[in-house]
């Protein structure tokens, strides 16, 4: 699928390209009632009554917060996880972002119907193309499936696939064969294991990560002059030091590096998710990442790389959540991160 941005010509002095990553936590906006002009002033009960969907609309006050964050940071490209399809993202763009963005999303494999998708500002001087890898085999089976296969017991498939997807967004100015930047966006298997077949989801997450890296390396070989970014909710600690085992291949098999690591952000300022443990103790951890290829290392504006902290109505940063109630008041259970690139050739 190919889309074109509005006709803003590229100036001789190229502005910085602003990017963001945000797991927006169950962004469902599927309405069958007309949205009133004063929708921002509706109470939550009125807002919910606009939809008869089985997917409950994201609370209005949280949508307003997310919209404010994106408008405040004004990314040229926003990479999003946990979006309830193209309709939800298009509706969010129109209601909370003044329709400033093109929506690029292809439905993935999620059994919760949460997809990965992109918002591309209409004013950027690029064409773009989106593709899915949801049907790409992981070449992975759970142990019980391997046993079944060996004994010729029928199984649904000879391989597992991505839990969600690893979507590809390619930016170009003239030829689709010469992209100026490729963005890979994924949302790896969570740590939940309700069927008790993969403790912590580690085996499945490892297979998904390795497949993402295979895609990255294939694209790097196909487009040796094109920088590539791999981003997403990794559902584990993929940073340095003490990298979770399943993410070690990032550093062994690719030249990818975390933008927050390159920028020298203190470890205690990289948390994108807070887990509230028994006893009320909160533990912050980074599980959302933007990895850039070595071609982009010197193009990263280090001072721009940051995890955004939520703010109150007065513009002051809200303290990190210490209780489940604190966490549920936030726009999402994840924190967004932003960074800028400069001197991108186009």
Short mmCIF file of C-alpha atoms in Angstrom, two decimals:
data_model
loop_
_atom_site.label_atom_id
_atom_site.label_comp_id
_atom_site.label_asym_id
_atom_site.label_seq_id
_atom_site.Cartn_x
_atom_site.Cartn_y
_atom_site.Cartn_z
CA UNK A 1 0.00 0.00 0.00
CA UNK A 2 1.47 3.35 -1.04
CA UNK A 3 0.52 6.79 0.20
CA UNK A 4 1.69 10.28 -0.61
CA UNK A 5 2.22 13.16 1.78
CA UNK A 6 1.04 16.66 0.97
CA UNK A 7 3.06 18.52 -1.61
CA UNK A 8 5.57 20.30 0.56
CA UNK A 9 8.83 20.52 -1.35
CA UNK A 10 12.08 19.56 0.32
CA UNK A 11 14.10 22.62 1.22
CA UNK A 12 17.84 22.77 0.72
CA UNK A 13 18.23 22.94 4.49
CA UNK A 14 16.65 19.76 5.78
CA UNK A 15 14.82 20.01 9.11
CA UNK A 16 15.24 17.42 11.81
CA UNK A 17 13.00 14.39 11.50
CA UNK A 18 11.07 13.93 14.75
CA UNK A 19 10.03 10.42 15.77
CA UNK A 20 8.09 8.94 18.64
CA UNK A 21 7.10 5.54 20.00
CA UNK A 22 4.09 4.98 22.23
CA UNK A 23 2.16 1.93 23.43
CA UNK A 24 -1.22 3.65 23.83
CA UNK A 25 -2.88 0.74 25.69
CA UNK A 26 -6.04 -0.53 24.02
CA UNK A 27 -6.82 2.42 21.76
CA UNK A 28 -10.28 1.41 20.56
CA UNK A 29 -12.47 4.13 19.06
CA UNK A 30 -15.23 2.39 17.12
CA UNK A 31 -18.41 4.43 17.14
CA UNK A 32 -21.83 3.87 15.61
CA UNK A 33 -23.29 7.13 16.89
CA UNK A 34 -22.54 10.54 15.43
CA UNK A 35 -19.81 12.32 17.38
CA UNK A 36 -21.23 15.63 18.66
CA UNK A 37 -19.32 18.85 18.09
CA UNK A 38 -18.83 19.29 21.84
CA UNK A 39 -17.42 15.76 22.30
CA UNK A 40 -14.46 16.97 24.35
CA UNK A 41 -16.87 18.16 27.05
CA UNK A 42 -18.81 14.91 27.33
CA UNK A 43 -18.71 13.02 30.58
CA UNK A 44 -17.41 9.46 30.44
CA UNK A 45 -20.85 7.85 30.46
CA UNK A 46 -21.94 9.98 27.48
CA UNK A 47 -18.70 9.16 25.66
CA UNK A 48 -19.14 5.42 26.15
CA UNK A 49 -22.75 5.52 24.92
CA UNK A 50 -21.52 6.62 21.49
CA UNK A 51 -20.35 3.06 20.85
CA UNK A 52 -22.05 -0.34 20.83
CA UNK A 53 -18.81 -2.11 19.96
CA UNK A 54 -17.63 -5.09 21.99
CA UNK A 55 -14.41 -3.10 22.35
CA UNK A 56 -14.92 -0.41 24.97
CA UNK A 57 -13.79 3.02 23.76
CA UNK A 58 -10.61 4.36 25.27
CA UNK A 59 -11.68 6.74 28.07
CA UNK A 60 -12.14 10.29 26.81
CA UNK A 61 -9.80 11.88 29.32
CA UNK A 62 -7.05 9.45 28.32
CA UNK A 63 -7.58 10.16 24.62
CA UNK A 64 -7.32 13.88 25.37
CA UNK A 65 -4.07 13.29 27.26
CA UNK A 66 -2.54 11.21 24.46
CA UNK A 67 -3.59 13.78 21.89
CA UNK A 68 -2.04 16.55 23.98
CA UNK A 69 1.24 14.63 24.29
CA UNK A 70 1.49 14.02 20.55
CA UNK A 71 0.54 17.59 19.71
CA UNK A 72 3.02 18.95 22.25
CA UNK A 73 5.92 16.90 20.85
CA UNK A 74 4.73 17.16 17.23
CA UNK A 75 6.51 14.09 15.82
CA UNK A 76 6.75 13.73 12.06
CA UNK A 77 6.29 10.00 12.51
CA UNK A 78 4.58 8.42 15.51
CA UNK A 79 4.95 4.66 15.98
CA UNK A 80 2.11 3.17 17.99
CA UNK A 81 1.37 -0.14 19.68
CA UNK A 82 -1.99 -1.49 20.92
CA UNK A 83 -4.16 0.31 18.37
CA UNK A 84 -7.58 -1.20 17.71
CA UNK A 85 -7.36 -1.09 13.92
CA UNK A 86 -7.36 1.52 11.17
CA UNK A 87 -10.78 2.89 12.09
CA UNK A 88 -9.72 3.60 15.66
CA UNK A 89 -6.49 5.29 14.61
CA UNK A 90 -8.22 7.36 11.92
CA UNK A 91 -10.87 8.47 14.41
CA UNK A 92 -8.21 9.39 16.96
CA UNK A 93 -6.34 11.40 14.33
CA UNK A 94 -9.47 13.35 13.39
CA UNK A 95 -10.78 13.97 16.90
CA UNK A 96 -7.57 14.61 18.82
CA UNK A 97 -4.85 15.51 16.32
CA UNK A 98 -6.75 17.89 14.01
CA UNK A 99 -6.30 15.36 11.18
CA UNK A 100 -2.63 16.35 10.82
CA UNK A 101 -1.48 12.83 10.02
CA UNK A 102 -1.78 10.07 7.48
CA UNK A 103 -2.72 6.75 9.06
CA UNK A 104 -0.74 3.64 8.09
CA UNK A 105 -1.85 0.38 9.68
CA UNK A 106 -2.36 -3.18 8.52
CA UNK A 107 -4.21 -5.66 10.69
CA UNK A 108 -1.90 -8.15 12.39
CA UNK A 109 -2.36 -11.45 14.21
CA UNK A 110 -3.39 -10.20 17.65
CA UNK A 111 -6.12 -12.22 19.32
CA UNK A 112 -6.98 -8.99 21.20
CA UNK A 113 -7.17 -6.99 17.95
CA UNK A 114 -4.41 -4.65 19.08
CA UNK A 115 -2.22 -3.69 16.14
CA UNK A 116 0.94 -1.70 15.46
CA UNK A 117 0.56 1.35 13.26
CA UNK A 118 2.04 4.64 12.17
CA UNK A 119 1.00 8.27 12.01
CA UNK A 120 2.89 10.21 9.34
CA UNK A 121 2.53 13.97 9.35
CA UNK A 122 0.95 15.20 6.12
CA UNK A 123 3.48 18.01 5.82
CA UNK A 124 6.58 15.80 5.50
CA UNK A 125 7.99 15.71 1.95
CA UNK A 126 7.91 11.93 1.55
CA UNK A 127 5.95 9.16 -0.05
CA UNK A 128 5.53 6.10 2.11
CA UNK A 129 4.68 2.46 1.77
CA UNK A 130 3.58 0.00 4.46
CA UNK A 131 3.89 -3.78 4.47
CA UNK A 132 3.14 -6.57 6.92
CA UNK A 133 5.13 -9.60 8.04
CA UNK A 134 2.24 -11.22 9.91
CA UNK A 135 2.34 -14.26 7.62
CA UNK A 136 6.08 -14.74 7.90
CA UNK A 137 6.89 -18.06 9.61
CA UNK A 138 8.78 -17.86 12.90
CA UNK A 139 10.12 -21.39 12.33
CA UNK A 140 9.14 -22.02 15.91
CA UNK A 141 6.86 -24.49 17.64
CA UNK A 142 6.09 -24.97 21.31
CA UNK A 143 7.56 -28.14 22.87
CA UNK A 144 4.21 -29.93 22.91
CA UNK A 145 3.74 -29.12 19.22
CA UNK A 146 7.16 -30.53 18.41
CA UNK A 147 6.24 -33.73 20.26
CA UNK A 148 2.93 -33.92 18.39
CA UNK A 149 4.71 -33.44 15.08
CA UNK A 150 7.18 -36.22 15.84
CA UNK A 151 4.35 -38.61 16.64
CA UNK A 152 2.32 -37.53 13.58
CA UNK A 153 -0.42 -36.12 15.82
CA UNK A 154 -2.32 -33.42 13.89
CA UNK A 155 -1.29 -29.83 14.69
CA UNK A 156 -2.74 -26.61 13.34
CA UNK A 157 0.43 -25.40 11.65
CA UNK A 158 4.04 -26.34 11.06
CA UNK A 159 5.13 -23.02 12.56
CA UNK A 160 3.98 -20.19 14.79
CA UNK A 161 3.66 -16.60 13.55
CA UNK A 162 4.05 -13.17 15.13
CA UNK A 163 1.74 -12.52 18.07
CA UNK A 164 1.04 -9.17 16.43
CA UNK A 165 3.30 -8.21 13.53
CA UNK A 166 6.55 -6.63 12.46
CA UNK A 167 5.28 -3.87 10.20
CA UNK A 168 7.52 -2.14 7.65
CA UNK A 169 7.21 1.53 6.80
CA UNK A 170 9.40 2.72 3.94
CA UNK A 171 9.91 6.40 3.21
CA UNK A 172 11.00 7.57 -0.22
CA UNK A 173 10.94 10.72 -2.35
CA UNK A 174 10.92 9.37 -5.89
CA UNK A 175 11.61 5.69 -6.41
CA UNK A 176 10.13 3.00 -4.19
CA UNK A 177 13.28 1.06 -4.95
CA UNK A 178 15.40 3.64 -3.11
CA UNK A 179 13.87 4.27 0.31
CA UNK A 180 15.54 6.97 2.38
CA UNK A 181 14.53 5.35 5.68
CA UNK A 182 12.89 2.08 6.75
CA UNK A 183 11.08 1.71 10.05
CA UNK A 184 10.23 -1.68 11.53
CA UNK A 185 7.63 -1.68 14.29
CA UNK A 186 6.73 -4.67 16.44
CA UNK A 187 5.03 -5.68 19.67
CA UNK A 188 6.60 -8.87 20.94
CA UNK A 189 4.92 -11.63 22.91
CA UNK A 190 3.96 -10.60 26.43
CA UNK A 191 5.08 -12.36 29.60
CA UNK A 192 1.61 -13.81 30.11
CA UNK A 193 1.36 -17.59 29.82
CA UNK A 194 -2.26 -18.57 30.60
CA UNK A 195 -1.87 -21.97 28.92
CA UNK A 196 1.29 -22.72 30.94
CA UNK A 197 3.23 -23.79 27.88
CA UNK A 198 5.93 -21.09 27.79
CA UNK A 199 6.88 -19.62 31.19
CA UNK A 200 7.15 -15.84 30.86
CA UNK A 201 6.54 -16.11 27.11
CA UNK A 202 10.32 -16.31 26.70
CA UNK A 203 10.54 -18.94 23.96
CA UNK A 204 7.92 -17.30 21.77
CA UNK A 205 9.34 -13.81 22.36
CA UNK A 206 12.82 -15.06 21.45
CA UNK A 207 11.55 -16.51 18.18
CA UNK A 208 9.72 -13.28 17.34
CA UNK A 209 12.78 -11.16 18.13
CA UNK A 210 15.06 -13.34 15.99
CA UNK A 211 12.60 -13.07 13.10
CA UNK A 212 12.59 -9.27 13.47
CA UNK A 213 16.38 -9.30 13.31
CA UNK A 214 16.29 -11.56 10.24
CA UNK A 215 13.97 -9.06 8.56
CA UNK A 216 16.32 -6.25 9.56
CA UNK A 217 19.41 -8.01 8.19
CA UNK A 218 17.63 -8.92 4.95
CA UNK A 219 16.57 -5.31 4.43
CA UNK A 220 20.06 -4.12 5.24
CA UNK A 221 21.47 -6.42 2.55
CA UNK A 222 18.80 -5.38 0.06
CA UNK A 223 19.19 -1.65 0.76
CA UNK A 224 22.80 -1.18 1.90
CA UNK A 225 22.56 2.61 1.67
CA UNK A 226 19.29 2.94 3.60
CA UNK A 227 19.27 3.46 7.38
CA UNK A 228 16.83 1.26 9.32
CA UNK A 229 15.09 1.63 12.67
CA UNK A 230 13.62 -1.23 14.73
CA UNK A 231 11.16 -0.09 17.38
CA UNK A 232 8.40 -1.44 19.55
CA UNK A 233 7.18 -2.84 22.81
CA UNK A 234 9.71 -5.60 23.46
CA UNK A 235 8.03 -6.83 26.66
CA UNK A 236 11.41 -7.27 28.34
CA UNK A 237 14.68 -5.54 29.10
CA UNK A 238 16.54 -5.32 25.80
CA UNK A 239 18.93 -2.58 26.92
CA UNK A 240 22.37 -2.55 28.48
CA UNK A 241 23.72 -3.72 30.86
CA UNK A 242 22.26 -7.03 32.05
CA UNK A 243 20.28 -7.59 28.86
CA UNK A 244 17.57 -10.26 29.13
CA UNK A 245 18.84 -13.41 27.43
CA UNK A 246 16.29 -13.37 24.62
CA UNK A 247 17.54 -9.96 23.44
CA UNK A 248 21.25 -10.69 23.30
CA UNK A 249 21.07 -11.47 19.53
CA UNK A 250 20.40 -7.75 18.94
CA UNK A 251 24.00 -7.03 19.89
CA UNK A 252 25.53 -10.23 18.53
CA UNK A 253 23.88 -10.31 15.11
CA UNK A 254 23.21 -6.66 14.19
CA UNK A 255 24.67 -3.17 14.50
CA UNK A 256 21.52 -1.89 16.21
CA UNK A 257 21.78 0.33 19.30
CA UNK A 258 19.17 1.82 21.62
CA UNK A 259 18.78 5.58 21.09
CA UNK A 260 18.61 6.15 24.85
CA UNK A 261 21.90 4.29 25.29
CA UNK A 262 23.56 6.29 22.52
CA UNK A 263 22.25 9.51 24.05
CA UNK A 264 23.67 8.57 27.45
CA UNK A 265 20.35 8.78 29.29
CA UNK A 266 20.67 7.66 32.90
CA UNK A 267 19.24 4.19 33.48
CA UNK A 268 16.79 5.48 36.09
CA UNK A 269 15.31 7.83 33.48
CA UNK A 270 14.65 5.19 30.84
CA UNK A 271 11.65 3.47 32.42
CA UNK A 272 8.70 3.19 30.05
CA UNK A 273 6.60 0.83 32.18
CA UNK A 274 5.94 0.53 35.90
CA UNK A 275 4.99 -2.78 37.45
CA UNK A 276 3.14 -2.56 40.74
CA UNK A 277 4.19 -5.59 42.74
CA UNK A 278 2.56 -7.23 45.74
CA UNK A 279 2.88 -4.99 48.74
CA UNK A 280 2.52 -1.88 46.62
CA UNK A 281 6.15 -1.62 45.55
CA UNK A 282 6.54 -0.07 42.10
CA UNK A 283 9.33 -1.16 39.78
CA UNK A 284 10.16 0.92 36.72
CA UNK A 285 11.71 -0.74 33.69
CA UNK A 286 12.35 0.02 30.06
CA UNK A 287 10.49 -2.35 27.76
CA UNK A 288 9.86 0.04 24.83
CA UNK A 289 12.81 0.63 22.50
CA UNK A 290 13.92 2.42 19.38
CA UNK A 291 17.02 0.76 17.95
CA UNK A 292 18.87 2.52 15.14
CA UNK A 293 21.42 1.18 12.68
CA UNK A 294 25.01 2.41 12.79
CA UNK A 295 24.28 4.60 9.74
CA UNK A 296 22.11 6.76 12.00
CA UNK A 297 24.31 6.97 15.09
CA UNK A 298 25.87 10.29 14.14
CA UNK A 299 22.50 11.61 12.96
CA UNK A 300 20.81 11.17 16.33
CA UNK A 301 20.28 14.47 18.10
CA UNK A 302 21.29 13.20 21.53
CA UNK A 303 19.68 16.05 23.42
CA UNK A 304 16.30 15.13 21.88
CA UNK A 305 16.21 11.50 23.06
CA UNK A 306 14.03 11.10 26.11
CA UNK A 307 11.23 9.21 27.80
CA UNK A 308 8.31 11.61 28.15
CA UNK A 309 6.99 12.09 31.67
CA UNK A 310 3.26 12.61 32.14
CA UNK A 311 2.16 16.05 33.31
CA UNK A 312 -0.70 17.43 35.36
CA UNK A 313 -3.09 20.20 34.30
CA UNK A 314 -0.53 22.80 35.35
CA UNK A 315 2.24 21.36 33.20
CA UNK A 316 4.22 19.87 36.10
CA UNK A 317 5.58 16.34 35.81
CA UNK A 318 3.54 13.72 37.65
CA UNK A 319 5.48 11.47 40.00
CA UNK A 320 6.06 7.90 38.92
CA UNK A 321 3.09 5.67 39.85
CA UNK A 322 3.37 4.03 43.24
CA UNK A 323 0.00 2.28 43.31
CA UNK A 324 -2.36 0.67 40.82
CA UNK A 325 -4.67 3.66 41.27
CA UNK A 326 -1.84 6.02 40.29
CA UNK A 327 -1.12 3.90 37.23
CA UNK A 328 -4.74 3.67 36.10
CA UNK A 329 -5.05 7.46 36.09
CA UNK A 330 -2.36 7.77 33.42
CA UNK A 331 -3.18 7.98 29.73
CA UNK A 332 -1.51 4.61 29.15
CA UNK A 333 0.31 2.00 31.19
CA UNK A 334 3.39 2.83 29.08
CA UNK A 335 5.38 6.04 28.72
CA UNK A 336 6.21 7.35 25.24
CA UNK A 337 9.71 8.13 24.04
CA UNK A 338 10.85 10.66 21.47
CA UNK A 339 14.01 11.42 19.50
CA UNK A 340 15.14 13.46 16.51
CA UNK A 341 17.36 12.64 13.55
CA UNK A 342 19.22 15.25 11.55
CA UNK A 343 20.79 15.37 8.08
CA UNK A 344 18.66 12.57 6.65
CA UNK A 345 19.47 12.38 2.95
CA UNK A 346 16.46 12.82 0.67
#
